[in-house]
PDB file of C-alpha atoms in Angstrom:
ATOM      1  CA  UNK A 199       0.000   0.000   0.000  1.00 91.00           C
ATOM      2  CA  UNK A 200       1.574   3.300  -0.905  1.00 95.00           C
ATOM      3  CA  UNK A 201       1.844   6.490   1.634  1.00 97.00           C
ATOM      4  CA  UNK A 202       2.270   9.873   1.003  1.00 98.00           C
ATOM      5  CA  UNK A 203       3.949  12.037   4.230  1.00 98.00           C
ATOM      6  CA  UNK A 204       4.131  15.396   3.699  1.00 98.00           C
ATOM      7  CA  UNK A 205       6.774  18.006   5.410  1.00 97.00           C
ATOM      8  CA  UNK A 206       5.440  20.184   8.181  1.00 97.00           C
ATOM      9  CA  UNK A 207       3.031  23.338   9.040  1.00 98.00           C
ATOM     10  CA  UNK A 208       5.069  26.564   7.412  1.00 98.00           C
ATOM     11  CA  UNK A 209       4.629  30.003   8.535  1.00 98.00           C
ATOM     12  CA  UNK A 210       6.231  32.231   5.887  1.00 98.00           C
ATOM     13  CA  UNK A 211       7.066  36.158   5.614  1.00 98.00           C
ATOM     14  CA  UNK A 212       4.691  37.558   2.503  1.00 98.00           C
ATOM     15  CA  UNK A 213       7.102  38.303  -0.577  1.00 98.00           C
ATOM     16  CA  UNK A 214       8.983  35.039   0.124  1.00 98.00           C
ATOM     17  CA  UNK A 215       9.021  31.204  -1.090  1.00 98.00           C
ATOM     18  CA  UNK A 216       8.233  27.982   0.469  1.00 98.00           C
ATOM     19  CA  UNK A 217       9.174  24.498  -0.679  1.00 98.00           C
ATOM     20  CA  UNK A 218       6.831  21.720   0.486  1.00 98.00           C
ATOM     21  CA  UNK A 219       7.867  17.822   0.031  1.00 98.00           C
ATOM     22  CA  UNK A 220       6.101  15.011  -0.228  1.00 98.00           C
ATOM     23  CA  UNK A 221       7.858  11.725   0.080  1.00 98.00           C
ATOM     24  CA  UNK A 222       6.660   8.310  -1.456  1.00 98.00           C
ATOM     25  CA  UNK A 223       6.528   4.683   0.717  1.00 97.00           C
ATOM     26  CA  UNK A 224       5.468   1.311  -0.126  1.00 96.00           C
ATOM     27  CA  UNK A 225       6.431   1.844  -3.704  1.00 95.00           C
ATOM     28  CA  UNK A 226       8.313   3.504  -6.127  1.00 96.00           C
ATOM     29  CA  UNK A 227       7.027   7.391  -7.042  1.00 96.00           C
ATOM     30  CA  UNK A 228       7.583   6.770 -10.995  1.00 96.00           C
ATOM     31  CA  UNK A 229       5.136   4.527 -11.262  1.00 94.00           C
ATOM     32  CA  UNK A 230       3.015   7.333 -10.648  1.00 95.00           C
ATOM     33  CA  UNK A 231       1.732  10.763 -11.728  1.00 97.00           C
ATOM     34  CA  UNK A 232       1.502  12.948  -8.747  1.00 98.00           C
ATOM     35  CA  UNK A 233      -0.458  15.937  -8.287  1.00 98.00           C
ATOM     36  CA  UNK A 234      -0.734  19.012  -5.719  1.00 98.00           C
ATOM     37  CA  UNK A 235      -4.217  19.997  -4.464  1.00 98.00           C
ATOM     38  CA  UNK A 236      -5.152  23.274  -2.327  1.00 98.00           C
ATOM     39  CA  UNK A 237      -7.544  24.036  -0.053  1.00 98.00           C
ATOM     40  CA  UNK A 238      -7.649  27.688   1.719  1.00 98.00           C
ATOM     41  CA  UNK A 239      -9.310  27.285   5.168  1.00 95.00           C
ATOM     42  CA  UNK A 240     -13.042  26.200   5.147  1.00 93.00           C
ATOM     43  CA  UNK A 241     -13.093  26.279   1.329  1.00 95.00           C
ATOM     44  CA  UNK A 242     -12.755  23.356  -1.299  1.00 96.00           C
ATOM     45  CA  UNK A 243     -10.406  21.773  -4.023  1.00 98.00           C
ATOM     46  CA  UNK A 244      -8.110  23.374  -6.003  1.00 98.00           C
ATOM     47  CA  UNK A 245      -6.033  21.010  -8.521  1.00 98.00           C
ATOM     48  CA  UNK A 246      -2.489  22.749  -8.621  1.00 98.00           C
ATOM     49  CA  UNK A 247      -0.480  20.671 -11.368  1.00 98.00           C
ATOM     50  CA  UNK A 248       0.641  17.292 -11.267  1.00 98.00           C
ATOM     51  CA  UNK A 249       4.172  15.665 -12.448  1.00 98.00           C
ATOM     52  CA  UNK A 250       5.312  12.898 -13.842  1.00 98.00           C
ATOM     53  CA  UNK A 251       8.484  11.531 -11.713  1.00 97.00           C
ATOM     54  CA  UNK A 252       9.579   9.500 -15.046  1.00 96.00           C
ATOM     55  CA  UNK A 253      10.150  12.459 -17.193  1.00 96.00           C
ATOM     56  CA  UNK A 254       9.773  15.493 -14.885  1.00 97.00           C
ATOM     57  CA  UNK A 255       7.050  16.730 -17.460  1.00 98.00           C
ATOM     58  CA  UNK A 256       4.734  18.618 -15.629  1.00 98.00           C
ATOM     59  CA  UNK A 257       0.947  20.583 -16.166  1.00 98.00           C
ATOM     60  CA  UNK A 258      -0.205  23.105 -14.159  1.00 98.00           C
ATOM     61  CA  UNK A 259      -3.769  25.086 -13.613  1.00 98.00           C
ATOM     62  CA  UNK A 260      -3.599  28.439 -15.450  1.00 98.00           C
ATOM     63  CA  UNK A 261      -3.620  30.196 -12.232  1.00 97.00           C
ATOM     64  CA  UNK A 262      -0.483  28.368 -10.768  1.00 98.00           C
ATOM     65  CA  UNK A 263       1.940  28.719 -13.704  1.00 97.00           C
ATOM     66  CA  UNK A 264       3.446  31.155 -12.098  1.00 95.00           C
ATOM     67  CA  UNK A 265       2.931  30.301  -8.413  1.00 98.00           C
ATOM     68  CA  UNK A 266       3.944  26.935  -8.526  1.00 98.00           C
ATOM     69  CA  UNK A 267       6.993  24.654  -9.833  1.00 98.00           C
ATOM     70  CA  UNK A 268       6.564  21.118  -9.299  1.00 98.00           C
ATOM     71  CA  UNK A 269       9.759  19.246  -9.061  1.00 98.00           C
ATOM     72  CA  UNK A 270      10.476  15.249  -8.107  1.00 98.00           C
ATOM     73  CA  UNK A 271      13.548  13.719  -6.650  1.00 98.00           C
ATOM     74  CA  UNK A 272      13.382   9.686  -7.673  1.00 97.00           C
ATOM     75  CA  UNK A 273      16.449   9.215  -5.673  1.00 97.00           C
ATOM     76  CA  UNK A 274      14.797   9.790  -2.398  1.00 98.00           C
ATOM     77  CA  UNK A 275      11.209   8.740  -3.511  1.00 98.00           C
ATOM     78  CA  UNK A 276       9.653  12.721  -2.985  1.00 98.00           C
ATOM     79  CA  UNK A 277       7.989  15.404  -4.714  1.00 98.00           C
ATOM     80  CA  UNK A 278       8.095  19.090  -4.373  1.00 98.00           C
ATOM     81  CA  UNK A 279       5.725  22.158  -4.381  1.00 98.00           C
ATOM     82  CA  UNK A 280       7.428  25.311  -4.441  1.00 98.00           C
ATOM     83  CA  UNK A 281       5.473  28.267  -3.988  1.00 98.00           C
ATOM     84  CA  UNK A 282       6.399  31.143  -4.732  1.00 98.00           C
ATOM     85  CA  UNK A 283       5.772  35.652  -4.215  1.00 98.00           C
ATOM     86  CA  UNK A 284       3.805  34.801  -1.157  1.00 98.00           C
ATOM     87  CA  UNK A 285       0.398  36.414  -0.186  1.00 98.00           C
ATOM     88  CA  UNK A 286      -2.027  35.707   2.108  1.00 97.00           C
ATOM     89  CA  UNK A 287      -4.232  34.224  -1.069  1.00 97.00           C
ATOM     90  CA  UNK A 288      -1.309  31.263  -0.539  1.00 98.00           C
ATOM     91  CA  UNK A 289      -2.509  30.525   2.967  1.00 98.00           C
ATOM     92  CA  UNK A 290      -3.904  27.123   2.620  1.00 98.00           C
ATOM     93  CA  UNK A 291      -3.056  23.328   3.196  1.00 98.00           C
ATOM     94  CA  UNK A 292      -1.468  21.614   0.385  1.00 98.00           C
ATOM     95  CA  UNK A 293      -2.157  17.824  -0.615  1.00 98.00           C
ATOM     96  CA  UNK A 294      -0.431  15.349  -2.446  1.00 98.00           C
ATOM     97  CA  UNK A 295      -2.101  12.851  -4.246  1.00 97.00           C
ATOM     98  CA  UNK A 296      -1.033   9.854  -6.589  1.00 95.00           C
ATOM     99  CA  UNK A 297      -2.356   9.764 -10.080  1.00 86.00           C
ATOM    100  CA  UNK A 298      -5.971   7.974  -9.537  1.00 85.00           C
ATOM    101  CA  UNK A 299      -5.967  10.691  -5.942  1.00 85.00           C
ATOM    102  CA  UNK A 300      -6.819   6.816  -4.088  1.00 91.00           C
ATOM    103  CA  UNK A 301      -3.132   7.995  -1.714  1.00 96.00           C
ATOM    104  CA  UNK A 302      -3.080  11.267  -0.241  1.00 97.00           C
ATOM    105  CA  UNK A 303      -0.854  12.870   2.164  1.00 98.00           C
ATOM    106  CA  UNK A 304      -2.043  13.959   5.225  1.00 98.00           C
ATOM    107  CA  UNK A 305      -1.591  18.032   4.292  1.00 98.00           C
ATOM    108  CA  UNK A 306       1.103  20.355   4.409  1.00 98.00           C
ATOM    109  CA  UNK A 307      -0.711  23.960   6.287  1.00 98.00           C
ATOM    110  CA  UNK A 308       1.757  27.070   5.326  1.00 98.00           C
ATOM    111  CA  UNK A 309       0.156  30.358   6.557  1.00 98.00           C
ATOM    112  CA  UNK A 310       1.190  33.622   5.049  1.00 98.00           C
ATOM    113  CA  UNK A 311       1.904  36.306   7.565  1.00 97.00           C
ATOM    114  CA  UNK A 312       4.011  39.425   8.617  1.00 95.00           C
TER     115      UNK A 312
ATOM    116  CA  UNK B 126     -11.587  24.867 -18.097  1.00 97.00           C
ATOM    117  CA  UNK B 127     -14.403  22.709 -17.466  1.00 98.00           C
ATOM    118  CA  UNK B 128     -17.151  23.796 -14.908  1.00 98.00           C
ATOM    119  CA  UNK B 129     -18.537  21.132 -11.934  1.00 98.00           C
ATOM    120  CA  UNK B 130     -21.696  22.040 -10.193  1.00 98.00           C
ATOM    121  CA  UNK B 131     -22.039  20.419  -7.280  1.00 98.00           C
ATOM    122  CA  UNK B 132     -25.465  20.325  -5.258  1.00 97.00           C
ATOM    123  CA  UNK B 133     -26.482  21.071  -2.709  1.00 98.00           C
ATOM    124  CA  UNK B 134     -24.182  22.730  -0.984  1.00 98.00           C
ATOM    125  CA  UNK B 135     -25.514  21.231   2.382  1.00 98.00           C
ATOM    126  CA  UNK B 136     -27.821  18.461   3.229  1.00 96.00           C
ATOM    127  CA  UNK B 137     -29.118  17.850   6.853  1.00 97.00           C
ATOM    128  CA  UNK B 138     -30.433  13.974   6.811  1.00 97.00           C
ATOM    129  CA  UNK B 139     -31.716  11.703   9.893  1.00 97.00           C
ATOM    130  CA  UNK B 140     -30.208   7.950  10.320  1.00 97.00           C
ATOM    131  CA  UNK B 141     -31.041   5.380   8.231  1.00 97.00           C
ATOM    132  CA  UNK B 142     -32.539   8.007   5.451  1.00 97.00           C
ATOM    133  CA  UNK B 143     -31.264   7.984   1.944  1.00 97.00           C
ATOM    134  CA  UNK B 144     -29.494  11.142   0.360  1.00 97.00           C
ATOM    135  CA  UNK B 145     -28.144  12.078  -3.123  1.00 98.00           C
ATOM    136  CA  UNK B 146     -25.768  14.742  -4.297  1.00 98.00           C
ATOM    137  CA  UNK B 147     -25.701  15.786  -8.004  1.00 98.00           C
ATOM    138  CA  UNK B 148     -22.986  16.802 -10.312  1.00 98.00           C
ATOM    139  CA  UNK B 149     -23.250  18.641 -13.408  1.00 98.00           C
ATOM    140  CA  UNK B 150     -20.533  18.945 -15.645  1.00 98.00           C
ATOM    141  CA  UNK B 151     -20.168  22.396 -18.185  1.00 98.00           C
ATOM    142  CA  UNK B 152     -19.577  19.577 -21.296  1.00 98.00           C
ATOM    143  CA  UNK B 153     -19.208  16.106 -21.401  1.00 98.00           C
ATOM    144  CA  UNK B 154     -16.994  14.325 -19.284  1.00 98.00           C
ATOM    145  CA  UNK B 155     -17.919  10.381 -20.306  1.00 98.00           C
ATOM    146  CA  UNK B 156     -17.543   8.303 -16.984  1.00 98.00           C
ATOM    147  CA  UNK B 157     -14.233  10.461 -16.002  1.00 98.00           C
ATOM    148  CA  UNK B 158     -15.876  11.489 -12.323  1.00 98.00           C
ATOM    149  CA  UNK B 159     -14.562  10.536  -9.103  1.00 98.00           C
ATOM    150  CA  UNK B 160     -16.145  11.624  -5.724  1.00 98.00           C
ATOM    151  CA  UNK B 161     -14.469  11.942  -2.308  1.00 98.00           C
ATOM    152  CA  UNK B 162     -15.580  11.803   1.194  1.00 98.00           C
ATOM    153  CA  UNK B 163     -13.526  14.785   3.260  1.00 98.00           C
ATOM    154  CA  UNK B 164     -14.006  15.036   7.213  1.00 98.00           C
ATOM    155  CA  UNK B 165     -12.348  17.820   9.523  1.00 96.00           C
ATOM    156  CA  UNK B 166      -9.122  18.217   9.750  1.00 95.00           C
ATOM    157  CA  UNK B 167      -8.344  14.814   7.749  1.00 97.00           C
ATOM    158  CA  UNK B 168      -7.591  14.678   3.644  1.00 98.00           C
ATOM    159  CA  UNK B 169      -9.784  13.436   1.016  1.00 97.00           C
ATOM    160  CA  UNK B 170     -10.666   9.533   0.708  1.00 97.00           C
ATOM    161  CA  UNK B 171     -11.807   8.553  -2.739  1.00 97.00           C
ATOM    162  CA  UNK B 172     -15.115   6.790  -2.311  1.00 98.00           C
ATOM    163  CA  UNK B 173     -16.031   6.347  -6.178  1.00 98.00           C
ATOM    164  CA  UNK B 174     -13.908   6.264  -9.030  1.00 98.00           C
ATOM    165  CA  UNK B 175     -15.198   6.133 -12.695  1.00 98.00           C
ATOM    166  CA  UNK B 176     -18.512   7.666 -11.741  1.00 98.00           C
ATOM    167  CA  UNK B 177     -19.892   3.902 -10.863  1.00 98.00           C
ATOM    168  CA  UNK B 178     -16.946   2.297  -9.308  1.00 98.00           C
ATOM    169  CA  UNK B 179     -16.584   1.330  -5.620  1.00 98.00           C
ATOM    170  CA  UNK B 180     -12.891   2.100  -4.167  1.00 97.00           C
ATOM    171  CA  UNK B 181     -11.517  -0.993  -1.955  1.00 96.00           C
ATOM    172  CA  UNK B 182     -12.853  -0.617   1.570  1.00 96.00           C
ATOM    173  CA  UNK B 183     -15.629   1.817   0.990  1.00 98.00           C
ATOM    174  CA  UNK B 184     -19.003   0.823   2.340  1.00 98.00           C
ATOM    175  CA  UNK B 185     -21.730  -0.586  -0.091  1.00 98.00           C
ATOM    176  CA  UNK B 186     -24.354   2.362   1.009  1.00 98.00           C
ATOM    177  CA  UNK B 187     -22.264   4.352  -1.156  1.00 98.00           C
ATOM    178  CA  UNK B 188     -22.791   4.270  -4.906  1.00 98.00           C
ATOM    179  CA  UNK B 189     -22.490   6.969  -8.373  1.00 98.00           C
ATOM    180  CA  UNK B 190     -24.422   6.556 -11.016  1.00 98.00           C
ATOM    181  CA  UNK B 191     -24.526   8.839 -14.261  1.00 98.00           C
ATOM    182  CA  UNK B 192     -22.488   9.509 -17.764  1.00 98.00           C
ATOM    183  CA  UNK B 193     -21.268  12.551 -19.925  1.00 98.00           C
ATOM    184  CA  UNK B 194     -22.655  15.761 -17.804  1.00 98.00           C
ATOM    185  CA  UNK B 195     -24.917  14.523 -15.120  1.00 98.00           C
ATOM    186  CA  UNK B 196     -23.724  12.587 -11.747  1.00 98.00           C
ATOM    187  CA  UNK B 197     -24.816  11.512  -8.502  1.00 98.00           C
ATOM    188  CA  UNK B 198     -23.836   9.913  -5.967  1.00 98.00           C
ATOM    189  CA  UNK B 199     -25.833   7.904  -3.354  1.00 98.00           C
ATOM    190  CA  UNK B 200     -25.827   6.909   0.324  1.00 98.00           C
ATOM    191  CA  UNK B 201     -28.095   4.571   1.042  1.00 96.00           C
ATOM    192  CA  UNK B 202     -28.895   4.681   5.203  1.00 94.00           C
ATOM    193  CA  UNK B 203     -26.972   7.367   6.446  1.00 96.00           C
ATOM    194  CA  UNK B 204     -24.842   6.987   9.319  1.00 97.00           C
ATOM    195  CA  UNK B 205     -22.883   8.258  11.983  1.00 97.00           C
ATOM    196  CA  UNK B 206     -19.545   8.154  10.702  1.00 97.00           C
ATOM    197  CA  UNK B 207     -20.982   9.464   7.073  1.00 98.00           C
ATOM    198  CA  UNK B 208     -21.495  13.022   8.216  1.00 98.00           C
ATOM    199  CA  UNK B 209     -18.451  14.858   6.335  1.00 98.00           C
ATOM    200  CA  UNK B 210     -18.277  17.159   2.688  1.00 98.00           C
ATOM    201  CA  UNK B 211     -18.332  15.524  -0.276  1.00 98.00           C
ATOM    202  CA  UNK B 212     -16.490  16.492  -3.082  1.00 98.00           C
ATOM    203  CA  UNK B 213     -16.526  15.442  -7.146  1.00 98.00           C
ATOM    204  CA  UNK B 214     -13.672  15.556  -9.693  1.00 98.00           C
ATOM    205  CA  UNK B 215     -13.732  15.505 -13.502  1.00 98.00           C
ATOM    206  CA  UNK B 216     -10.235  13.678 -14.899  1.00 97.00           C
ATOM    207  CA  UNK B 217     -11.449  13.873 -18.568  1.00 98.00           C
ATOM    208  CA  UNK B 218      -9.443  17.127 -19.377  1.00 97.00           C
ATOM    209  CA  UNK B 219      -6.789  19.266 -18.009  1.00 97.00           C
ATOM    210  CA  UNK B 220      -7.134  21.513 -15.580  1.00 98.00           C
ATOM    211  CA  UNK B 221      -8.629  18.729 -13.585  1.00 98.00           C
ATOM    212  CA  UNK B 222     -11.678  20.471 -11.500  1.00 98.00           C
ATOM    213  CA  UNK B 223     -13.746  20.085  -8.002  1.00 98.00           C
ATOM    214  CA  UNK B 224     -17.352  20.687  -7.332  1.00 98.00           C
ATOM    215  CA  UNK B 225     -17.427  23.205  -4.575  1.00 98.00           C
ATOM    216  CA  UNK B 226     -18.619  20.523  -2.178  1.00 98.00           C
ATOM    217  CA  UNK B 227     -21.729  19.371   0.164  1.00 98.00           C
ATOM    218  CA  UNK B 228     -21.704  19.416   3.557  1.00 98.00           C
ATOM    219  CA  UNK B 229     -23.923  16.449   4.833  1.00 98.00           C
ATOM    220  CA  UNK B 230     -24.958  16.590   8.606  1.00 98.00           C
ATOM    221  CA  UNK B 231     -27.237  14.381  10.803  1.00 96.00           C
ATOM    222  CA  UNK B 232     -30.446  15.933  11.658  1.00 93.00           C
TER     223      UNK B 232
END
């Protein structure tokens, strides 16, 4: 059974970048697509962009191309979501799911604040 | 992008009733709907995949019926542990897209 962990809660300056990981057990991350998901606090699902660990090809949602840059390490079994230019529109948790979204992390919360 | 319509956006239902949430998609989708089951605090567990299919370990009450734009899923005898939002998710084009949920509560 694959498992997704996810780094810890982030509380970043506004104007600055965060990098959020999400590391792969029980099997190995290229024999998946895996995708980002955000949800601001009380609100729903927002697909971010998903990558494929194989070929680092990547698509994002319109409104993420330049927020977001996925990235995937195969040596260590983990994906990344770096955000980027900070606001307080970025304060949300971030998921990540396997292609099929049957294995999801258990949610990265960064919050946005001076 | 492709528009999901989820209704309603909250449903209050007693024990043992019988609820359905609908799905309307802005252009056809085929069978590429998925719905998920999200309670507080926790991430989203995929309940139905394919718009009919049952994920492993997901009770039987649950079922989805429907095809190109219209969707619904079904809990037959609501219970206790069922109260939660419910999301669905069309994988038929890119950007992949949410409804904007259901909360379902007991009355």
């Amino acid at each position: 059974e694959v498992q997704l962990q996810q780094s810890g809660a982030e509380l970043v300056r506004p104007g600055t970048s965060v990098k959020l990981s999400c590391k792969v057990s029980g099997d190995t991350i290229t024999a998946y697509y895996m995708h980002f998901v955000k949800q601001r606090p009380g609100q729903g699902l927002e697909w971010i962009g998903r990558i494929d660990p194989e070929d680092d090809s990547t698509k994002y949602a319109e409104k993420f191309k330049n927020k977001a840059t996925l990235t995937a390490d195969t040596s260590s079994n983990t994906a990344y979501l770096k955000l980027s230019s900070l606001t307080s529109e970025d304060t949300a948790t971030y998921f990540c799911t396997t292609s099929g979204m049957d294995a999801w992390g258990q949610g990265a919360s960064v919050t946005v604040s001076s | 992008d492709i528009q999901m319509t989820q209704s309603p956006p909250s449903l209050s239902a007693s024990l043992g009733e019988t609820i359905s949430i609908e799905c309307l998609a802005s252009e056809g989708i085929y069978s590429n709907l998925a719905w998920y089951q999200q309670k507080p605090g926790k991430s989203p567990q995929l309940l139905i995949y394919g718009a009919s299919s049952l994920q492993d370990g997901v009770p039987s009450r649950f079922s989805g019926s429907g095809s190109g734009t219209q969707f619904s899923l079904k809990i037959s005898s609501m219970q206790p542990e069922d109260e939660a939002d419910y999301f669905c998710q069309q994988s038929y084009k890119f950007p992949l897209t949410f409804g904007s949920g259901t909360k379902l509560e007991i009355k």
